[in-house]
Short mmCIF file of C-alpha atoms and ligand atoms in Angstrom, two decimals:
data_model
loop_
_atom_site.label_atom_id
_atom_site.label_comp_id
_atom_site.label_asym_id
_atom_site.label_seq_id
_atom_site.Cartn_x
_atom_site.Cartn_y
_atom_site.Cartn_z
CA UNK A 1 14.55 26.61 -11.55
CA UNK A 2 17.86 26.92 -9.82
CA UNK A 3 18.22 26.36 -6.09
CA UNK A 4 20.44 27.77 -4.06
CA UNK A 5 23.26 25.49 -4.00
CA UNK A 6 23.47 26.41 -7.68
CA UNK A 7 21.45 22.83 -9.24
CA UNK A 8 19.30 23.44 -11.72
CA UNK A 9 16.06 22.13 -11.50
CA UNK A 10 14.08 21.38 -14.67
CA UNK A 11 11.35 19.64 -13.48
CA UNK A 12 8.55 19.66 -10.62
CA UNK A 13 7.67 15.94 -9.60
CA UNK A 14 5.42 14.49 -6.36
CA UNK A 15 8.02 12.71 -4.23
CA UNK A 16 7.03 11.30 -0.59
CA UNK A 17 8.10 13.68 2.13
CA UNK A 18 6.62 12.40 5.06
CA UNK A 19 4.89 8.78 5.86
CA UNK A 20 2.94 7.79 9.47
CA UNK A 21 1.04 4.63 10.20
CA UNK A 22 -1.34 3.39 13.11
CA UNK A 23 -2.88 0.01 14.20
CA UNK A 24 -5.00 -1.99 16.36
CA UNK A 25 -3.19 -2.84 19.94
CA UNK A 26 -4.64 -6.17 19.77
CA UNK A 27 -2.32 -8.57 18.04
CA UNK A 28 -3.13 -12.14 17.10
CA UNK A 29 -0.86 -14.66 16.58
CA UNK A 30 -1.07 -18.10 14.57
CA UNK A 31 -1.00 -19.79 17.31
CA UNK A 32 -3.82 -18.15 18.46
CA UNK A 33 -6.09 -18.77 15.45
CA UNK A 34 -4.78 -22.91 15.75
CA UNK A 35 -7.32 -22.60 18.51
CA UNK A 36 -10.27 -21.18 16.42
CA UNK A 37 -9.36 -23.08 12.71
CA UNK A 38 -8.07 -26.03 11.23
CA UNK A 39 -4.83 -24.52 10.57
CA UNK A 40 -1.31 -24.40 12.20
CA UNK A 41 1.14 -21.79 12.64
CA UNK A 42 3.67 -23.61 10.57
CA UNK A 43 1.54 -24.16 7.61
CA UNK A 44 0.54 -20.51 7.91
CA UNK A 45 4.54 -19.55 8.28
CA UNK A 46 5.34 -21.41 5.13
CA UNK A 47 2.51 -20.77 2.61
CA UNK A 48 2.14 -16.81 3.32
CA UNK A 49 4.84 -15.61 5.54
CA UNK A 50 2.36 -14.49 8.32
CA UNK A 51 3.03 -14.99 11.96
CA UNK A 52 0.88 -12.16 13.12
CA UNK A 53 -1.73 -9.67 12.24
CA UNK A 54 -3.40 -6.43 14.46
CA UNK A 55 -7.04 -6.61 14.48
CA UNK A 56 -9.56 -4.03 15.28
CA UNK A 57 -11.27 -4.13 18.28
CA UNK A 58 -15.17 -3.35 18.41
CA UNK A 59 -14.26 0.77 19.40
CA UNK A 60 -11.59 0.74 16.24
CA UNK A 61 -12.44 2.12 13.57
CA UNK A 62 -11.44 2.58 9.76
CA UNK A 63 -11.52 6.66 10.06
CA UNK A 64 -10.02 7.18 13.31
CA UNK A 65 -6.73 4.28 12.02
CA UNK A 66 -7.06 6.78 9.14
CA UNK A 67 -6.73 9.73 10.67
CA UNK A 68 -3.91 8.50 13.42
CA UNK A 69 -1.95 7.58 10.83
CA UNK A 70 -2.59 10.72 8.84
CA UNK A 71 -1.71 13.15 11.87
CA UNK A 72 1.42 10.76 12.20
CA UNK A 73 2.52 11.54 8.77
CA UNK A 74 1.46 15.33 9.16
CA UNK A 75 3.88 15.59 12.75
CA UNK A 76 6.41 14.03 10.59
CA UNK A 77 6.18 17.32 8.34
CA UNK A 78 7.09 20.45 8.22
CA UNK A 79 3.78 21.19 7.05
CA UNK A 80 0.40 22.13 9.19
CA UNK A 81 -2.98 21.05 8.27
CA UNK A 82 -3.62 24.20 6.74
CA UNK A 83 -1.35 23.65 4.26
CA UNK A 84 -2.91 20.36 2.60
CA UNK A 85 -4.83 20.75 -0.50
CA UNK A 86 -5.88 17.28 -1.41
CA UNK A 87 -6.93 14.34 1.16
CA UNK A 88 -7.65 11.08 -0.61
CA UNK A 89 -8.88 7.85 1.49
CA UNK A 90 -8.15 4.92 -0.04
CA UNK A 91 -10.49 2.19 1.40
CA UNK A 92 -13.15 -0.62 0.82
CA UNK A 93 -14.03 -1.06 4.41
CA UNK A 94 -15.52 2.80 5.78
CA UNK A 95 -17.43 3.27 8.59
CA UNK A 96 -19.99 4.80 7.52
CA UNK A 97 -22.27 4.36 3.91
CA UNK A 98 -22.29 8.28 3.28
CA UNK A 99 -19.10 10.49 4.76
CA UNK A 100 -16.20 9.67 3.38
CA UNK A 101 -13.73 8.43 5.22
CA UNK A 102 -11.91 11.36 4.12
CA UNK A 103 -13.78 13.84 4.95
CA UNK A 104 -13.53 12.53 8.91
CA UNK A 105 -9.67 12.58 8.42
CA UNK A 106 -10.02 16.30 7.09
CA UNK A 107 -12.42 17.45 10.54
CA UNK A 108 -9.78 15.67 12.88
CA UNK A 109 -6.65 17.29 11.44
CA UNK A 110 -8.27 20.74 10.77
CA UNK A 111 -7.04 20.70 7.29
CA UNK A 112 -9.87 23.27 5.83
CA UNK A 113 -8.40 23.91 3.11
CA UNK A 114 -8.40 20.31 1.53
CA UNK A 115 -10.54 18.70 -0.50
CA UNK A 116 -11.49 15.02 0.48
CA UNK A 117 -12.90 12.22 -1.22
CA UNK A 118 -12.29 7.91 -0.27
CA UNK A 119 -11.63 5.79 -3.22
CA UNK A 120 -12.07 2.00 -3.66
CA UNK A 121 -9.88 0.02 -5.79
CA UNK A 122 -9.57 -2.87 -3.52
CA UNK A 123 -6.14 -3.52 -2.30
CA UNK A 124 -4.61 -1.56 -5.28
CA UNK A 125 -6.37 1.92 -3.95
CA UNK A 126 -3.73 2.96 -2.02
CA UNK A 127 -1.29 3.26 -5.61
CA UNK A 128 -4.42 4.50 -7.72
CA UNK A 129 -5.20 7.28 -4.70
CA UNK A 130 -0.97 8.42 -4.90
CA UNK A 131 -1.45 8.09 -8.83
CA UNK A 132 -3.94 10.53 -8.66
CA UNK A 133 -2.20 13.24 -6.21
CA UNK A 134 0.73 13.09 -8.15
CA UNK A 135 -1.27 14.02 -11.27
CA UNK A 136 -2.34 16.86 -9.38
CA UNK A 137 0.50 17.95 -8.39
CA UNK A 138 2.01 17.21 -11.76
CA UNK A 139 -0.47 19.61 -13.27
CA UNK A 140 0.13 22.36 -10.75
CA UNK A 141 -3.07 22.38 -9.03
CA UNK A 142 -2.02 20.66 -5.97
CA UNK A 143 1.00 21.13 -3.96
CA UNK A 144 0.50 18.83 -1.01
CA UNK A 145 -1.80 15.90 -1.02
CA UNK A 146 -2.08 13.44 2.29
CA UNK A 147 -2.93 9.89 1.00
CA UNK A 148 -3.78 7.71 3.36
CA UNK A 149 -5.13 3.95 2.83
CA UNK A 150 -7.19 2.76 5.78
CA UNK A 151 -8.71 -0.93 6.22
CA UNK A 152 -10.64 -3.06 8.77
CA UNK A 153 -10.87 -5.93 6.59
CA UNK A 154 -11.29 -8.28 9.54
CA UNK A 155 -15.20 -7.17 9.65
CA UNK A 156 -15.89 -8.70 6.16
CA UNK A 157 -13.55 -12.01 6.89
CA UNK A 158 -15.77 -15.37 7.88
CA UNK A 159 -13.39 -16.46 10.48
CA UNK A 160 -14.07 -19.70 9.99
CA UNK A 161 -12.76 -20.21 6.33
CA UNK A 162 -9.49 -20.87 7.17
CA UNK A 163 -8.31 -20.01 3.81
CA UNK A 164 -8.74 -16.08 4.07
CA UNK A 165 -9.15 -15.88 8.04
CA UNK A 166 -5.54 -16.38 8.35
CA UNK A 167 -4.57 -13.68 5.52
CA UNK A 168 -5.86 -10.44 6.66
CA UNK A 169 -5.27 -7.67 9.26
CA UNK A 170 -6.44 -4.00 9.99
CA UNK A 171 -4.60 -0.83 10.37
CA UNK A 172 -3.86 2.56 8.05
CA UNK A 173 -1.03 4.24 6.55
CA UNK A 174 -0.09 6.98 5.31
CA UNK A 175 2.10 9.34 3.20
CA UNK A 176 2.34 13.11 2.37
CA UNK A 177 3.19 13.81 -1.33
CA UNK A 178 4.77 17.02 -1.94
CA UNK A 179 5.42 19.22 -5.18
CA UNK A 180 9.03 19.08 -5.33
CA UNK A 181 12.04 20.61 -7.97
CA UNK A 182 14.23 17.86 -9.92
CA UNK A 183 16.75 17.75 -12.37
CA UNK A 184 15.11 14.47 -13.87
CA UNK A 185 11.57 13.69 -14.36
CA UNK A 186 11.37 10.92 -12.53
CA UNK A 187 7.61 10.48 -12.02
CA UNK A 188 5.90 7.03 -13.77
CA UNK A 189 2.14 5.80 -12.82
CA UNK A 190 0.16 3.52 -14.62
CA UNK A 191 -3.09 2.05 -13.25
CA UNK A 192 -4.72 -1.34 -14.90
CA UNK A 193 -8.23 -3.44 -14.26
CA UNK A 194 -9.67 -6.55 -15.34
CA UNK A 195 -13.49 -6.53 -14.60
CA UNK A 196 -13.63 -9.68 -15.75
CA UNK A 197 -11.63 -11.52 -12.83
CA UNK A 198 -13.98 -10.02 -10.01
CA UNK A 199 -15.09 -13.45 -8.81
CA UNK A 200 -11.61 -14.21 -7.86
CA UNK A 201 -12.29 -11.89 -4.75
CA UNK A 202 -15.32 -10.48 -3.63
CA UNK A 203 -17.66 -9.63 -0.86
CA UNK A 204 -21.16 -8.94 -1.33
CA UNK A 205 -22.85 -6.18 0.77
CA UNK A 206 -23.73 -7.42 4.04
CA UNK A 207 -21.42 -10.81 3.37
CA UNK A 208 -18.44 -12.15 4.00
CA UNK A 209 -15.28 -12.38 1.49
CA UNK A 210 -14.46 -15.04 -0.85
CA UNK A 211 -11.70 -15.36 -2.33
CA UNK A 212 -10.22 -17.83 -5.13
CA UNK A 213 -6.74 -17.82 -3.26
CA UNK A 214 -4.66 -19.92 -5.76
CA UNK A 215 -5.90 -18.31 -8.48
CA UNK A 216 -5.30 -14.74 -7.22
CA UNK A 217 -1.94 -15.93 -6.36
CA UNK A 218 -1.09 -16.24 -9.73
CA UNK A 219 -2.10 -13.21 -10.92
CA UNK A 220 -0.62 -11.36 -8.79
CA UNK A 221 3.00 -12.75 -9.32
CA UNK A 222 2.01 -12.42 -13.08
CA UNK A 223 0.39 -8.62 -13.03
CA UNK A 224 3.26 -7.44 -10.77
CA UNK A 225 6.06 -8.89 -12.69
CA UNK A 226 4.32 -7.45 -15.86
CA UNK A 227 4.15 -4.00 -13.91
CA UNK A 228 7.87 -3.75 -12.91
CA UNK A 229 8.55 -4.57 -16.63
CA UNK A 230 6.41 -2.18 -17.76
CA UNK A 231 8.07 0.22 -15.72
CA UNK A 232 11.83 -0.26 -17.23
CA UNK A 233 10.31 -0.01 -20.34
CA UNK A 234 8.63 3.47 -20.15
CA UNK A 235 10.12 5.11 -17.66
CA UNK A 236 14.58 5.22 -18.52
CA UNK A 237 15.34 3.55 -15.23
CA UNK A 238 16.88 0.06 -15.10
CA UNK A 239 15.70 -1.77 -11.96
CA UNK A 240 18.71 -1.67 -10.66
CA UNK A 241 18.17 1.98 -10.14
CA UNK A 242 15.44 1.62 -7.58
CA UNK A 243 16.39 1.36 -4.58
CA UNK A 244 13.12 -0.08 -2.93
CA UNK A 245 10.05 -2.21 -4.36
CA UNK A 246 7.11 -1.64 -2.24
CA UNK A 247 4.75 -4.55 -3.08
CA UNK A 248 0.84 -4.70 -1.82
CA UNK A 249 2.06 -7.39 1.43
CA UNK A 250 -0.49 -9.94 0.54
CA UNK A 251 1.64 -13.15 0.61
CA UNK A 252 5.76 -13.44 1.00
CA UNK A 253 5.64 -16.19 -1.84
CA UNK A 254 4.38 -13.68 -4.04
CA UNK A 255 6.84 -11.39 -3.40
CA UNK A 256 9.37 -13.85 -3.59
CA UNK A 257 8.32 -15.18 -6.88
CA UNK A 258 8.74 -11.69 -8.53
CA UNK A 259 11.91 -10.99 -7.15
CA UNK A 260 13.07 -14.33 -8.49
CA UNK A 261 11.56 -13.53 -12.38
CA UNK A 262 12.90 -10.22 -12.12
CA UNK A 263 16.60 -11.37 -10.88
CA UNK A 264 16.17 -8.57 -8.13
CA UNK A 265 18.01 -8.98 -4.45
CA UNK A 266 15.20 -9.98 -2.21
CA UNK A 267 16.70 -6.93 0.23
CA UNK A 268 14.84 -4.43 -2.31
CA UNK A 269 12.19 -5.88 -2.09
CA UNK A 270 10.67 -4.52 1.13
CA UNK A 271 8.39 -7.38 3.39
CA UNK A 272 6.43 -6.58 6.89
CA UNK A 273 4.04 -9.31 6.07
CA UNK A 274 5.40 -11.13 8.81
CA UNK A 275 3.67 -8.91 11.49
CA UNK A 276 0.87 -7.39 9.58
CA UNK A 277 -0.68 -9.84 7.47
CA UNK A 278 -2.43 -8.20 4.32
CA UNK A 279 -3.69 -5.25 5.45
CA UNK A 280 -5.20 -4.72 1.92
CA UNK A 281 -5.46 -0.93 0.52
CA UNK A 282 -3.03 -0.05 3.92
CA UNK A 283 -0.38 -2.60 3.62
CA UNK A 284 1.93 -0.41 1.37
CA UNK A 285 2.03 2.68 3.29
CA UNK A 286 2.05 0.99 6.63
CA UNK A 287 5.55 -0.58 4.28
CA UNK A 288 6.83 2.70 3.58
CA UNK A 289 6.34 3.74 7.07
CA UNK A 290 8.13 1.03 8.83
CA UNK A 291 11.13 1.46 5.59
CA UNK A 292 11.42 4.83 6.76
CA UNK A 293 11.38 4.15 10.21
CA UNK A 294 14.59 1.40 9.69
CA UNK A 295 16.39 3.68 7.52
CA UNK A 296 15.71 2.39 4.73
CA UNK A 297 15.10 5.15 2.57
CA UNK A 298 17.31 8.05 2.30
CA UNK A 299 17.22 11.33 0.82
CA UNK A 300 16.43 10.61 -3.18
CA UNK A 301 15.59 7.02 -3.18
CA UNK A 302 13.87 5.95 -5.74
CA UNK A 303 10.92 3.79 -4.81
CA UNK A 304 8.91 1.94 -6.78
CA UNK A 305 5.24 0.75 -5.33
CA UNK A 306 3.05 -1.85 -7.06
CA UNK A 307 -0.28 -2.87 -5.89
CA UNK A 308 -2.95 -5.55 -7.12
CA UNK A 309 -6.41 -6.85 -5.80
CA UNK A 310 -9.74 -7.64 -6.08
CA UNK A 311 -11.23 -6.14 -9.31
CA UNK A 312 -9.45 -7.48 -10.44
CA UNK A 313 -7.17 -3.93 -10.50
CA UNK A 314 -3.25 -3.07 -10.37
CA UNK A 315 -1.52 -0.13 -10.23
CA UNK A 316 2.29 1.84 -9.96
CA UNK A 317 3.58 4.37 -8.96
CA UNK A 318 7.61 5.29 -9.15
CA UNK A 319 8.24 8.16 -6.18
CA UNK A 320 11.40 9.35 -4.77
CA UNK A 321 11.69 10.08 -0.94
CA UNK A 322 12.60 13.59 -0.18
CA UNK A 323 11.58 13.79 4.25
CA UNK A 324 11.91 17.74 5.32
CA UNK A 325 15.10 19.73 4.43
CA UNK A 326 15.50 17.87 1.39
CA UNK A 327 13.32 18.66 -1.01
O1 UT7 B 401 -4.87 -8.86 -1.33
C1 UT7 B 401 -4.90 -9.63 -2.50
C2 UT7 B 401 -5.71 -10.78 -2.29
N1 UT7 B 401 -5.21 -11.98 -1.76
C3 UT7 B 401 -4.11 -12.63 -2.13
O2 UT7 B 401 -3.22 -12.15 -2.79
C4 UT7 B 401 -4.04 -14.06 -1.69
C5 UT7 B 401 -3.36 -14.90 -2.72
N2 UT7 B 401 -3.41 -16.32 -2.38
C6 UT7 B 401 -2.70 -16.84 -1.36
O3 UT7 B 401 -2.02 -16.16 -0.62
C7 UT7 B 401 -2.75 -18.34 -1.20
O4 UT7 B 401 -3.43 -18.91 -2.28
C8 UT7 B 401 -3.41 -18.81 0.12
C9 UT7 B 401 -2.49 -18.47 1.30
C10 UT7 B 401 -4.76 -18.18 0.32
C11 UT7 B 401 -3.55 -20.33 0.09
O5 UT7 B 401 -2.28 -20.93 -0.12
P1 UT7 B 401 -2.07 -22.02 -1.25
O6 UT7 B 401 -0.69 -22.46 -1.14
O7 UT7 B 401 -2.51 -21.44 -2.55
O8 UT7 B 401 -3.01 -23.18 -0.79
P2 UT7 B 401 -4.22 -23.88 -1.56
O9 UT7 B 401 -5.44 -23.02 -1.53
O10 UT7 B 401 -3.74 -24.41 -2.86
O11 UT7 B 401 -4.46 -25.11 -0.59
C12 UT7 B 401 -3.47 -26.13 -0.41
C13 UT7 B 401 -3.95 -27.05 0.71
C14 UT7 B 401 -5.40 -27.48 0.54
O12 UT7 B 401 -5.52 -28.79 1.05
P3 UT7 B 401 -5.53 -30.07 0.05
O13 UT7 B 401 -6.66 -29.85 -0.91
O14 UT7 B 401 -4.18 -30.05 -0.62
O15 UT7 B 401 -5.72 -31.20 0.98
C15 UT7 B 401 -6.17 -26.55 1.45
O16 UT7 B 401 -7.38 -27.09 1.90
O17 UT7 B 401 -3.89 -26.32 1.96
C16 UT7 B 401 -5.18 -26.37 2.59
N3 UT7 B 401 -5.37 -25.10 3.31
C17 UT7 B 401 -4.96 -24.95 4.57
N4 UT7 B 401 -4.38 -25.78 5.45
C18 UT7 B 401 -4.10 -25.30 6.68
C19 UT7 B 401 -5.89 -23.94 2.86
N5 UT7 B 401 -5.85 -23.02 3.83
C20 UT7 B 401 -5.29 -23.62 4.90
C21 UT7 B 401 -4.98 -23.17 6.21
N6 UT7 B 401 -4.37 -24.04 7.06
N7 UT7 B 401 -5.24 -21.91 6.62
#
């Protein structure tokens, strides 16, 4: 395909065009949890990063974050509702048993033409949802997907266990993904699970979560290192030649730790943690939201997004950023 200022275009990859996020008003601080836990804000500062998180009040709900965020992401287009063929939730907390999350997202937007589905893969459904749109759009069957992740994680948190009460907050992101020309073929997913680490982190129906927090820890410095490795090796890029890591937010040392076994500039590696907490499935597109936002991403940057989580599962996805009038 050649464009019109003459480039010629071999290839048609998914690349983000257009990212939106929403949260809970209510903010709580560490300080204000010192009053509810045995903790302190400083040992909270230190060992994750966190010095506060938005939680959901009783009227806010996983759907509606999703679909604020969605319609965000949407304004932030060129495109209208209409014009979305694919809608994927990712989530573990939904409203509701039966209706998808998605499918509420699709009646509030007015996007009839879209099909709609959720998808659980923990905190790494967010990557697996955007592996699966760009598939799609890969294949030719889909030309713009909205993938949103969406999360009240705070109703399955025993806020007395200090240990995960101080990790987690709620809110929803969201990106669209676009079928756009390129002269390289840029576009690298790969998607991993380990069934066999899921009492690391779980919660039972109708319980709260447990989680084996040192343990998880380590695998996620371990899987995401391995992933970002993995991703030098198959794709042609160097790491050098992203310009921004998007890791799942779930604890700054973890982040850290990679960026120190992979020799990377901690700049690239994008954090929020600080005012978010883990947000789970919606911490890396409420990321790429607030990247955007800071002008951090510009016209063809590369960016690489790695998530991991209960499962145990992982999963990445290399996208370049192309907002409207540049793809
Ligand atoms: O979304 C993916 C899922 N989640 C994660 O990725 C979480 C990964 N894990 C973590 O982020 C960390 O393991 C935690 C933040 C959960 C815990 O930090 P840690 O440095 O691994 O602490 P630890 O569990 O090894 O505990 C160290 C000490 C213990 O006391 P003793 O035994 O040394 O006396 C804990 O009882 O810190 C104590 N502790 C706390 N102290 C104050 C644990 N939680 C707290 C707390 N405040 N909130």
């Amino acid at each position: 395909m050649r464009t019109l200022t003459g480039s010629f275009h071999a290839y048609i990859v998914p690349a983000i065009t257009s990212v939106g996020s929403a949260v809970p008003a209510r903010t709580v601080t560490n300080k204000d949890l010192e009053a509810a836990l045995a903790t302190t804000d400083d040992w909270i500062r230190q060992r994750t990063g966190i010095e506060r998180r938005h939680l959901a009040s009783t009227e806010d709900k996983t759907g509606a974050l999703a679909a604020n965020a969605a319609q965000a992401a949407l304004n932030a287009s060129r495109l209208t509702a209409e014009e979305l063929d694919a809608i994927i939730v990712a989530t573990s907390t939904p409203d509701d048993a039966i209706v998808p999350t998605a499918c509420q997202v699709q009646a509030a937007l007015g996007a009839s033409r879209a099909f709609a589905f959720d998808l659980a893969a923990a905190c790494s459904g967010f990557v697996y949802a955007c592996a699966m749109a760009g598939q799609w759009i890969k294949s030719g069957q889909v030309q713009h997907a909205l993938v949103i992740g969406s999360e009240t994680f705070s109703r399955l948190v025993n806020w007395s266990d200090r240990q995960t009460a101080i990790l987690f907050g709620d809110g929803a992101g969201a990106v669209v993904l676009s079928a756009v020309p390129s002269s390289r073929d840029d576009w690298y997913c790969h998607l991993g699970a380990d069934g066999s680490g899921k009492d690391l982190l779980f919660a039972p129906r109708g319980s709260y979560l447990q989680m084996k927090g040192r343990e998880v820890f380590k695998f996620g410095v371990r899987v995401v290192t391995e992933e970002l490795e993995r991703l030098a090796a198959q794709s042609g890029l160097r790491l050098e030649e992203i310009d921004l890591f998007v890791l799942h937010q779930a604890n700054q040392r973890i982040i850290e730790a990679v960026a120190q076994r992979l020799n990377l500039p901690p700049e690239r590696l994008f954090s929020n943690i600080a005012h978010y907490g883990n947000t789970s499935a919606a911490s890396i597109p409420i990321a790429l939201a607030e990247a955007a936002q800071k002008g951090l991403l510009s016209p063809g940057s590369r960016v690489a997004l790695v998530g991991f989580g209960a499962g145990l599962t992982w999963a990445t996805c290399l996208l370049t950023y192309r907002p409207p009038g540049t793809e």
